[in-house]
Amino acid sequence: MPEPRKLSVFLCHASQDKPIVRELYQRLIATDWIDPWLDEEKLSLGQHWTSTIEEAIDSADSVIIFLSQNSVQKEGFVQRELNRAWNRSLEKPQNVIFLIPFRLDDCEVPYNLRERHWGDYFGLKKEKTYESLLHSLKQRHEQKLLLERKEQARAEELTRIHKEEEDRIRRTREEEERARVQAQEARTRKVAEAKENSVVEDQQARKKQDKEELAPQRIAHSAFSRGGGGSGILLDGAVVHYETLGRGRPVIFLHSWIGSWRYWYSSMQVAARAFRSYGLDLWGFGDTAHSISNYSLEQQATLLDRFLTEMAIGKIALIGHGLGALVGMTFATRFPQSVDRLMAVSCPLDYRAVNARLRTASLAELAKWLSSHTPEAATALLDTAKADVQAIAASLVGLQANNIYGNFRALNIPCLLVYGDKDPAIISPDWEFSHSAMTQQVQLEGSGHFPMLDEPALFERLMMNFLWLKSGMSPMDIQIK
């Protein structure tokens, strides 16, 4: 088993406090389980120091905020570091020790840090405060190790299930092969006996043999052998499949009524340059289990909530397409504290916006009707046949029965609505109906139901502009040229 990763600790400070921070850095690095990050020690010649420091904050397990009369009154980059660390802390569960205020003199603690217990690294309390700091960092390290152990156990459980499934398939095939050989041998014996008795009996035996039909062989196969690679979690004994790329703040990609996470792959790669991208297969789609009782929009939203809990993910950005956008709005209505922003692509805001063909056509007809017929689209929609049509029907019943967009709009969560002007399945809403102070609607010319496949460069630029907005800002200023 690999050696546990050290705890990454970022030291946020003003340049005037460098001597005392350097002293604490030397004390921390002397431990065998802490990896402190100090700019003068970690920055290499030629590196872009602004982006490197921001990446270090984003990937840190904890951030020590050094407070002094120098730092709390100083304008400039130290405040930028503090704001970035504060925003990262909002994405963490409340029980995670992430921000640690650390006073270097008798200064006033900033308002947004006063609810956190701070330490005084000066005067008579200096050594006691250092011991308390090590205790807090040790707690955080144990939290990280516990999460790593849970992830390892989950991976081992999935490996065990995969192996058992492969063993079952192998045994089934062996049994079927033995049965086939035995049946063939029996038929051969009957023919030989008929030949020995008489020509007439031989002819009758041959006629009988010609009438016999071979029983079709049933070959079982698992979701893992179909999907190849990927990751999964177990919810109530059923596999939920997901893929992940990159590091940083979490972005969840949810697919539409046909296909799976697979057609998000290019968009996930682009987002992964700055964010942690997760592509999730909903109940009844892709390599996630078929579970009829979980096909409603409410249960699909519950799946997302349980996924975030299992993966210890805090506040997220959501990018949903069609069905995925409706699940995202339903999830945000139930768990508004977990959603920072939502990009809803080809999303019907009411039941009348859905073409009736979406409710009646077969999966093969839907794929042919909605895709752009390019080789890239054909590859991206390979998982269409895996979908359960009952999952599609259940989601449309939920759309008809509930005021999904009205309830979501009342939350004032930043939302970007994206439609293709050639989408045959979804009618884009009137501006008066969709408009709010926190909602922007964009229509992409030349795109159909899958803008991310029809105009990938344009779609991905729009997506990144939306993801880079500061938290809580309206997307009204986003422009597409």
Coordinates of C-alpha atoms in Angstrom, one line a residue:
M1 CA 0.0 0.0 0.0
P2 CA 1.5 3.4 -0.9
E3 CA 2.7 5.7 1.9
P4 CA 0.1 8.2 3.0
R5 CA 0.4 11.6 1.4
K6 CA 1.7 14.4 3.7
L7 CA -0.6 17.2 4.8
S8 CA -0.3 20.2 2.4
V9 CA -0.3 23.5 4.5
F10 CA -0.3 26.9 2.7
L11 CA 1.2 29.8 4.7
C12 CA -0.7 33.0 3.9
H13 CA 1.2 36.1 5.1
A14 CA 2.3 39.7 4.4
S15 CA 5.9 40.2 3.2
Q16 CA 6.7 42.2 6.3
D17 CA 6.0 39.1 8.5
K18 CA 8.4 36.9 6.5
P19 CA 11.0 36.4 9.3
I20 CA 8.5 35.0 11.8
V21 CA 6.7 33.0 9.1
R22 CA 10.0 31.5 7.9
E23 CA 10.7 30.5 11.5
L24 CA 7.4 28.6 11.7
Y25 CA 8.0 27.1 8.3
Q26 CA 11.2 25.5 9.6
R27 CA 9.4 24.1 12.6
L28 CA 6.7 22.6 10.5
I29 CA 8.9 21.1 7.8
A30 CA 10.8 19.3 10.6
T31 CA 7.8 17.1 11.1
D32 CA 7.5 13.9 9.0
W33 CA 3.8 14.4 8.1
I34 CA 3.5 18.1 7.2
D35 CA 4.4 19.7 3.8
P36 CA 4.3 23.5 4.4
W37 CA 4.1 25.8 1.3
L38 CA 6.1 29.0 1.6
D39 CA 6.6 31.1 -1.6
E40 CA 10.3 31.7 -1.2
E41 CA 10.9 28.0 -0.7
K42 CA 8.5 26.6 -3.3
L43 CA 8.6 29.0 -6.2
S44 CA 11.0 28.1 -9.0
L45 CA 12.8 30.5 -11.3
G46 CA 10.7 31.4 -14.3
Q47 CA 7.4 30.3 -12.7
H48 CA 4.3 32.5 -13.0
W49 CA 4.1 33.3 -9.3
T50 CA 0.4 34.6 -9.3
S51 CA -1.1 31.4 -10.9
T52 CA 1.3 29.1 -9.0
I53 CA 0.2 30.6 -5.6
E54 CA -3.5 30.3 -6.5
E55 CA -3.0 26.7 -7.5
A56 CA -1.2 26.0 -4.2
I57 CA -4.1 27.5 -2.3
D58 CA -6.6 25.5 -4.3
S59 CA -4.8 22.2 -3.7
A60 CA -3.9 22.8 0.0
D61 CA -5.4 20.6 2.7
S62 CA -5.2 23.6 5.2
V63 CA -4.3 27.3 5.1
I64 CA -2.7 29.1 8.0
I65 CA -3.7 32.8 7.9
F66 CA -1.0 34.9 9.6
L67 CA -2.6 38.0 11.0
S68 CA -0.7 41.0 12.1
Q69 CA -1.1 44.8 12.0
N70 CA 0.9 44.6 8.7
S71 CA -1.4 42.1 7.0
V72 CA -4.9 43.2 8.2
Q73 CA -4.3 46.8 7.1
K74 CA -2.3 46.1 4.0
E75 CA -3.9 46.2 0.5
G76 CA -2.7 44.1 -2.4
F77 CA -1.8 40.4 -3.0
V78 CA -2.1 39.3 0.6
Q79 CA -5.8 40.3 0.6
R80 CA -6.1 38.4 -2.7
E81 CA -4.6 35.3 -1.2
L82 CA -6.9 35.6 1.9
N83 CA -10.0 36.0 -0.3
R84 CA -9.2 33.0 -2.4
A85 CA -8.6 30.9 0.7
W86 CA -11.9 32.1 2.2
N87 CA -13.8 31.1 -1.0
R88 CA -12.1 27.7 -1.0
S89 CA -13.2 27.2 2.7
L90 CA -16.9 27.7 1.6
E91 CA -16.6 24.6 -0.5
K92 CA -15.6 22.4 2.5
P93 CA -17.9 20.6 4.9
Q94 CA -18.2 22.5 8.2
N95 CA -16.3 19.8 10.2
V96 CA -13.2 20.1 8.1
I97 CA -10.3 22.2 9.6
F98 CA -9.2 24.3 6.6
L99 CA -8.7 27.9 7.6
I100 CA -6.6 28.5 10.8
P101 CA -6.2 32.1 11.9
F102 CA -2.8 32.7 13.5
R103 CA -2.1 36.1 15.2
L104 CA 1.5 37.3 15.2
D105 CA 0.8 40.4 17.3
D106 CA -2.2 42.0 19.1
C107 CA -4.1 42.9 15.9
E108 CA -7.8 42.9 15.2
V109 CA -9.1 39.7 13.6
P110 CA -11.0 40.4 10.3
Y111 CA -14.8 40.1 10.7
N112 CA -15.2 36.9 8.5
L113 CA -12.7 35.0 10.6
R114 CA -14.0 35.8 14.1
E115 CA -16.2 32.8 14.2
R116 CA -13.1 30.6 14.0
H117 CA -10.9 29.9 17.0
W118 CA -7.5 31.6 16.5
G119 CA -4.1 31.3 18.1
D120 CA -1.7 33.9 19.4
Y121 CA 1.9 33.1 18.2
F122 CA 3.6 35.8 20.4
G123 CA 4.3 36.5 24.0
L124 CA 3.9 33.9 26.7
K125 CA 1.3 32.0 24.6
K126 CA 3.6 31.3 21.7
E127 CA 4.7 27.8 22.5
K128 CA 1.3 26.7 23.7
T129 CA -0.2 28.1 20.5
Y130 CA 2.2 26.1 18.4
E131 CA 1.3 22.9 20.3
S132 CA -2.4 23.7 19.6
L133 CA -1.6 24.3 15.9
L134 CA 0.1 20.9 15.6
H135 CA -3.0 19.3 17.3
S136 CA -5.4 21.0 14.8
L137 CA -3.2 20.0 11.8
K138 CA -3.0 16.4 13.2
Q139 CA -6.9 16.3 13.3
R140 CA -7.0 17.5 9.7
H141 CA -4.4 14.9 8.7
E142 CA -6.4 12.2 10.3
Q143 CA -9.5 13.4 8.4
K144 CA -7.6 13.1 5.1
L145 CA -6.3 9.6 6.0
L146 CA -9.8 8.5 6.9
L147 CA -11.1 9.7 3.5
E148 CA -8.3 8.0 1.7
R149 CA -9.0 4.7 3.6
K150 CA -12.7 5.0 2.7
E151 CA -11.8 5.5 -1.0
Q152 CA -9.4 2.6 -0.9
A153 CA -12.1 0.4 0.7
R154 CA -14.6 1.5 -1.9
A155 CA -12.2 0.7 -4.7
E156 CA -11.5 -2.7 -3.2
E157 CA -15.2 -3.5 -2.9
L158 CA -15.8 -2.5 -6.5
T159 CA -12.9 -4.7 -7.6
R160 CA -14.3 -7.6 -5.6
I161 CA -17.7 -7.2 -7.3
H162 CA -16.0 -6.9 -10.7
K163 CA -14.1 -10.1 -10.1
E164 CA -17.1 -12.0 -8.8
E165 CA -19.0 -10.9 -11.9
E166 CA -16.2 -12.0 -14.2
D167 CA -16.1 -15.4 -12.4
R168 CA -19.8 -15.8 -12.8
I169 CA -19.6 -15.1 -16.5
R170 CA -16.8 -17.5 -16.9
R171 CA -18.7 -20.3 -15.0
T172 CA -21.8 -19.6 -17.1
R173 CA -19.9 -19.9 -20.3
E174 CA -18.2 -23.1 -19.2
E175 CA -21.5 -24.6 -18.2
E176 CA -23.1 -23.6 -21.5
E177 CA -20.1 -25.0 -23.5
R178 CA -20.3 -28.3 -21.6
A179 CA -24.1 -28.5 -22.3
R180 CA -23.5 -27.7 -26.0
V181 CA -20.8 -30.4 -26.3
Q182 CA -23.0 -33.0 -24.5
A183 CA -25.9 -32.2 -26.7
Q184 CA -23.8 -32.5 -29.8
E185 CA -22.4 -35.9 -28.6
A186 CA -25.9 -37.1 -27.9
R187 CA -27.0 -36.2 -31.4
T188 CA -23.9 -37.9 -33.0
R189 CA -24.7 -41.1 -31.1
K190 CA -28.3 -41.1 -32.3
V191 CA -27.2 -40.7 -35.9
A192 CA -24.6 -43.5 -35.6
E193 CA -27.2 -45.8 -34.0
A194 CA -29.7 -45.0 -36.8
K195 CA -27.1 -45.8 -39.5
E196 CA -26.4 -49.2 -37.9
N197 CA -30.1 -50.2 -37.8
S198 CA -31.2 -49.4 -41.3
V199 CA -31.1 -46.8 -44.0
V200 CA -34.7 -45.9 -43.3
E201 CA -34.0 -45.3 -39.6
D202 CA -31.0 -43.2 -40.6
Q203 CA -33.1 -41.1 -42.8
Q204 CA -35.7 -40.6 -40.1
A205 CA -33.0 -39.8 -37.6
R206 CA -31.6 -37.1 -39.9
K207 CA -35.1 -35.6 -40.4
K208 CA -35.5 -35.4 -36.7
Q209 CA -32.1 -33.9 -36.2
D210 CA -32.9 -31.2 -38.9
K211 CA -36.0 -30.2 -36.9
E212 CA -34.2 -29.8 -33.7
E213 CA -33.2 -26.3 -32.8
L214 CA -30.2 -25.3 -30.8
A215 CA -31.1 -23.4 -27.7
P216 CA -29.6 -19.9 -27.9
Q217 CA -26.6 -19.3 -25.7
R218 CA -27.0 -16.6 -23.1
I219 CA -23.9 -14.7 -22.4
A220 CA -24.1 -12.6 -19.3
H221 CA -22.0 -9.4 -19.1
S222 CA -21.5 -6.7 -16.5
A223 CA -21.7 -3.0 -16.5
F224 CA -17.9 -2.9 -15.9
S225 CA -17.0 -5.1 -18.9
R226 CA -19.2 -2.9 -21.1
G227 CA -18.0 0.4 -19.9
G228 CA -14.3 -0.3 -19.6
G229 CA -12.4 1.5 -16.8
G230 CA -14.1 4.3 -15.0
S231 CA -15.1 4.5 -11.3
G232 CA -18.2 3.7 -9.3
I233 CA -19.8 3.9 -5.9
L234 CA -22.3 1.5 -4.3
L235 CA -25.6 3.0 -3.2
D236 CA -28.0 0.5 -1.5
G237 CA -26.1 -2.3 -3.3
A238 CA -26.4 -0.8 -6.8
V239 CA -23.5 0.6 -8.8
V240 CA -23.4 4.3 -9.7
H241 CA -20.8 5.0 -12.4
Y242 CA -18.8 8.2 -12.7
E243 CA -15.6 9.6 -14.4
T244 CA -13.4 12.3 -13.1
L245 CA -10.6 14.6 -14.5
G246 CA -8.4 17.4 -13.1
R247 CA -8.1 19.2 -9.8
G248 CA -9.6 22.2 -8.2
R249 CA -13.2 23.3 -7.4
P250 CA -15.7 20.6 -8.3
V251 CA -17.9 20.8 -11.4
I252 CA -20.5 18.1 -12.0
F253 CA -21.6 17.2 -15.5
L254 CA -25.1 15.6 -15.9
H255 CA -26.2 14.1 -19.2
S256 CA -29.6 14.3 -21.1
W257 CA -32.2 11.7 -22.1
I258 CA -29.9 9.8 -24.6
G259 CA -26.3 9.0 -24.2
S260 CA -24.3 9.1 -20.9
W261 CA -21.4 11.0 -19.3
R262 CA -19.4 10.0 -22.5
Y263 CA -20.5 13.0 -24.7
W264 CA -19.2 15.4 -22.0
Y265 CA -15.7 14.1 -22.3
S266 CA -14.3 17.0 -24.4
S267 CA -16.0 19.6 -22.2
M268 CA -14.7 17.9 -19.1
Q269 CA -11.1 17.9 -20.5
V270 CA -11.3 21.7 -21.0
A271 CA -12.8 22.3 -17.5
A272 CA -10.2 20.0 -15.9
R273 CA -7.5 22.6 -16.7
A274 CA -8.7 24.6 -13.8
F275 CA -11.4 22.5 -12.0
R276 CA -12.2 19.0 -10.8
S277 CA -14.6 17.6 -13.4
Y278 CA -17.1 14.8 -12.5
G279 CA -19.2 13.1 -15.2
L280 CA -22.0 11.1 -13.6
D281 CA -24.4 8.5 -15.1
L282 CA -27.9 8.9 -13.6
W283 CA -30.1 6.0 -12.6
G284 CA -31.1 4.0 -15.7
F285 CA -28.4 5.4 -18.0
G286 CA -24.9 4.5 -19.1
D287 CA -23.2 2.1 -16.7
T288 CA -25.3 3.0 -13.6
A289 CA -27.8 0.4 -12.5
H290 CA -31.4 0.3 -13.7
S291 CA -33.6 1.0 -10.7
I292 CA -37.2 1.8 -11.7
S293 CA -38.1 3.1 -8.2
N294 CA -35.3 5.8 -8.6
Y295 CA -36.3 7.2 -12.0
S296 CA -38.2 10.3 -10.7
L297 CA -36.5 13.7 -10.8
E298 CA -36.6 13.7 -7.0
Q299 CA -34.8 10.4 -6.7
Q300 CA -32.2 11.4 -9.4
A301 CA -31.5 14.5 -7.3
T302 CA -31.2 12.3 -4.2
L303 CA -28.6 10.3 -6.1
L304 CA -26.5 13.5 -6.7
D305 CA -26.8 14.4 -3.0
R306 CA -25.6 10.9 -1.9
F307 CA -22.8 11.0 -4.4
L308 CA -21.5 14.3 -3.0
T309 CA -21.7 12.9 0.5
E310 CA -19.8 9.8 -0.4
M311 CA -17.1 11.7 -2.2
A312 CA -16.9 14.4 0.6
I313 CA -17.6 17.2 -2.0
G314 CA -19.0 20.6 -0.7
K315 CA -20.5 23.3 -2.9
I316 CA -20.5 22.6 -6.6
A317 CA -21.0 24.1 -10.0
L318 CA -23.5 22.2 -12.1
I319 CA -23.6 21.7 -15.9
G320 CA -26.7 19.8 -16.9
H321 CA -28.1 19.0 -20.4
G322 CA -31.8 18.3 -20.9
L323 CA -32.7 15.8 -18.3
G324 CA -29.5 16.6 -16.4
A325 CA -30.5 20.3 -16.2
L326 CA -33.9 19.4 -14.8
V327 CA -32.2 17.2 -12.2
G328 CA -29.8 20.0 -11.4
M329 CA -32.7 22.5 -10.8
T330 CA -34.5 19.9 -8.7
F331 CA -31.3 19.3 -6.6
A332 CA -30.7 23.1 -6.2
T333 CA -34.3 23.5 -4.9
R334 CA -33.8 20.9 -2.3
F335 CA -30.1 21.6 -1.4
P336 CA -29.6 25.3 -2.3
Q337 CA -26.5 25.6 0.0
S338 CA -24.7 23.0 -2.2
V339 CA -25.0 24.8 -5.5
D340 CA -22.8 27.8 -6.5
R341 CA -24.1 28.1 -10.1
L342 CA -25.9 26.1 -12.8
M343 CA -25.4 26.0 -16.6
A344 CA -28.6 24.5 -18.1
V345 CA -28.2 23.4 -21.7
S346 CA -31.2 22.5 -23.9
C347 CA -33.5 22.5 -20.8
P348 CA -37.3 22.7 -21.2
L349 CA -38.6 25.2 -18.7
D350 CA -42.1 23.8 -18.9
Y351 CA -43.7 20.6 -20.3
R352 CA -45.1 22.3 -23.5
A353 CA -41.5 23.1 -24.6
V354 CA -40.9 19.3 -25.2
N355 CA -41.5 17.9 -28.7
A356 CA -43.9 15.0 -28.4
R357 CA -41.5 12.7 -30.4
L358 CA -39.2 12.7 -27.3
R359 CA -41.9 11.0 -25.4
T360 CA -42.8 8.3 -28.0
A361 CA -39.8 7.5 -30.2
S362 CA -37.4 4.6 -29.6
L363 CA -33.9 5.1 -28.4
A364 CA -32.4 4.4 -31.8
E365 CA -34.8 6.9 -33.4
L366 CA -34.0 9.5 -30.8
A367 CA -30.2 9.2 -31.4
K368 CA -30.7 9.4 -35.2
W369 CA -33.1 12.4 -34.8
L370 CA -31.1 14.5 -32.3
S371 CA -27.5 13.8 -33.3
S372 CA -25.5 15.7 -36.0
H373 CA -24.6 12.4 -37.7
T374 CA -20.9 13.2 -37.5
P375 CA -18.3 10.4 -36.5
E376 CA -17.7 12.4 -33.3
A377 CA -21.4 12.4 -32.4
A378 CA -21.7 8.7 -33.1
T379 CA -18.8 7.9 -30.8
A380 CA -20.1 10.3 -28.1
L381 CA -23.6 8.7 -28.1
L382 CA -22.4 5.0 -28.0
D383 CA -24.2 4.5 -24.7
T384 CA -27.6 5.4 -26.0
A385 CA -28.8 1.8 -26.2
K386 CA -28.0 1.3 -22.5
A387 CA -30.8 3.8 -21.4
D388 CA -34.0 2.6 -19.9
V389 CA -37.0 4.2 -21.6
Q390 CA -38.9 4.2 -18.4
A391 CA -36.3 6.6 -16.9
I392 CA -37.1 9.0 -19.8
A393 CA -40.8 8.7 -19.2
A394 CA -40.6 9.2 -15.5
S395 CA -38.6 12.5 -15.8
L396 CA -41.1 14.0 -18.2
V397 CA -44.0 13.1 -15.8
G398 CA -42.0 15.0 -13.2
L399 CA -41.6 18.0 -15.5
Q400 CA -45.3 18.1 -16.2
A401 CA -46.3 17.8 -12.5
N402 CA -44.0 20.4 -10.9
N403 CA -43.1 24.0 -11.4
I404 CA -39.4 23.2 -11.6
Y405 CA -38.0 26.4 -13.1
G406 CA -40.2 28.7 -11.1
N407 CA -39.0 27.1 -7.8
F408 CA -35.4 27.2 -9.0
R409 CA -35.5 30.9 -10.2
A410 CA -36.8 32.0 -6.7
L411 CA -33.4 30.8 -5.2
N412 CA -31.4 33.6 -7.1
I413 CA -28.7 31.1 -7.9
P414 CA -26.5 32.3 -10.9
C415 CA -27.9 30.4 -14.0
L416 CA -26.8 30.4 -17.7
L417 CA -29.5 29.0 -20.1
V418 CA -28.0 27.7 -23.4
Y419 CA -30.0 26.7 -26.4
G420 CA -29.2 25.7 -30.0
D421 CA -31.4 27.5 -32.5
K422 CA -31.8 24.3 -34.5
D423 CA -32.8 22.0 -31.6
P424 CA -35.7 19.9 -32.9
A425 CA -36.6 18.5 -29.4
I426 CA -36.7 21.6 -27.1
I427 CA -38.4 25.0 -27.7
S428 CA -36.3 27.8 -26.2
P429 CA -38.3 30.0 -23.8
D430 CA -39.4 33.6 -24.4
W431 CA -37.0 36.1 -22.7
E432 CA -39.8 37.5 -20.5
F433 CA -40.4 34.0 -19.1
S434 CA -36.8 33.0 -18.4
H435 CA -35.4 36.4 -17.3
S436 CA -34.3 37.2 -13.8
A437 CA -31.5 39.2 -12.2
M438 CA -29.4 36.1 -11.9
T439 CA -30.3 34.4 -15.2
Q440 CA -28.8 34.9 -18.7
Q441 CA -30.1 33.2 -21.8
V442 CA -27.9 32.5 -24.8
Q443 CA -28.8 31.0 -28.2
L444 CA -26.1 29.4 -30.3
E445 CA -26.6 29.7 -34.0
G446 CA -26.1 26.5 -36.0
S447 CA -26.4 24.2 -33.0
G448 CA -28.9 21.5 -32.4
H449 CA -29.8 19.5 -29.3
F450 CA -26.1 18.9 -28.5
P451 CA -24.3 22.3 -28.7
M452 CA -21.2 20.7 -26.9
L453 CA -20.8 18.4 -30.0
D454 CA -22.0 20.8 -32.8
E455 CA -20.0 23.8 -31.8
P456 CA -17.4 22.6 -29.2
A457 CA -15.0 25.5 -29.3
L458 CA -17.8 28.1 -28.9
F459 CA -19.6 26.1 -26.2
E460 CA -16.4 25.5 -24.2
R461 CA -15.4 29.1 -24.3
L462 CA -18.9 30.1 -23.0
M463 CA -18.7 27.4 -20.3
M464 CA -15.3 28.6 -19.0
N465 CA -16.5 32.2 -19.0
F466 CA -19.4 31.2 -16.8
L467 CA -17.2 29.0 -14.5
W468 CA -14.7 31.8 -14.0
L469 CA -17.3 34.3 -12.7
K470 CA -16.9 35.2 -9.1
S471 CA -19.2 33.3 -6.7
G472 CA -22.6 35.1 -6.4
M473 CA -22.2 37.2 -9.6
S474 CA -24.9 37.4 -12.2
P475 CA -24.0 35.9 -15.6
M476 CA -25.8 38.8 -17.4
D477 CA -22.5 40.3 -18.6
I478 CA -21.3 37.1 -20.4
Q479 CA -21.1 37.8 -24.2
I480 CA -20.7 35.4 -27.1
K481 CA -19.1 36.6 -30.4

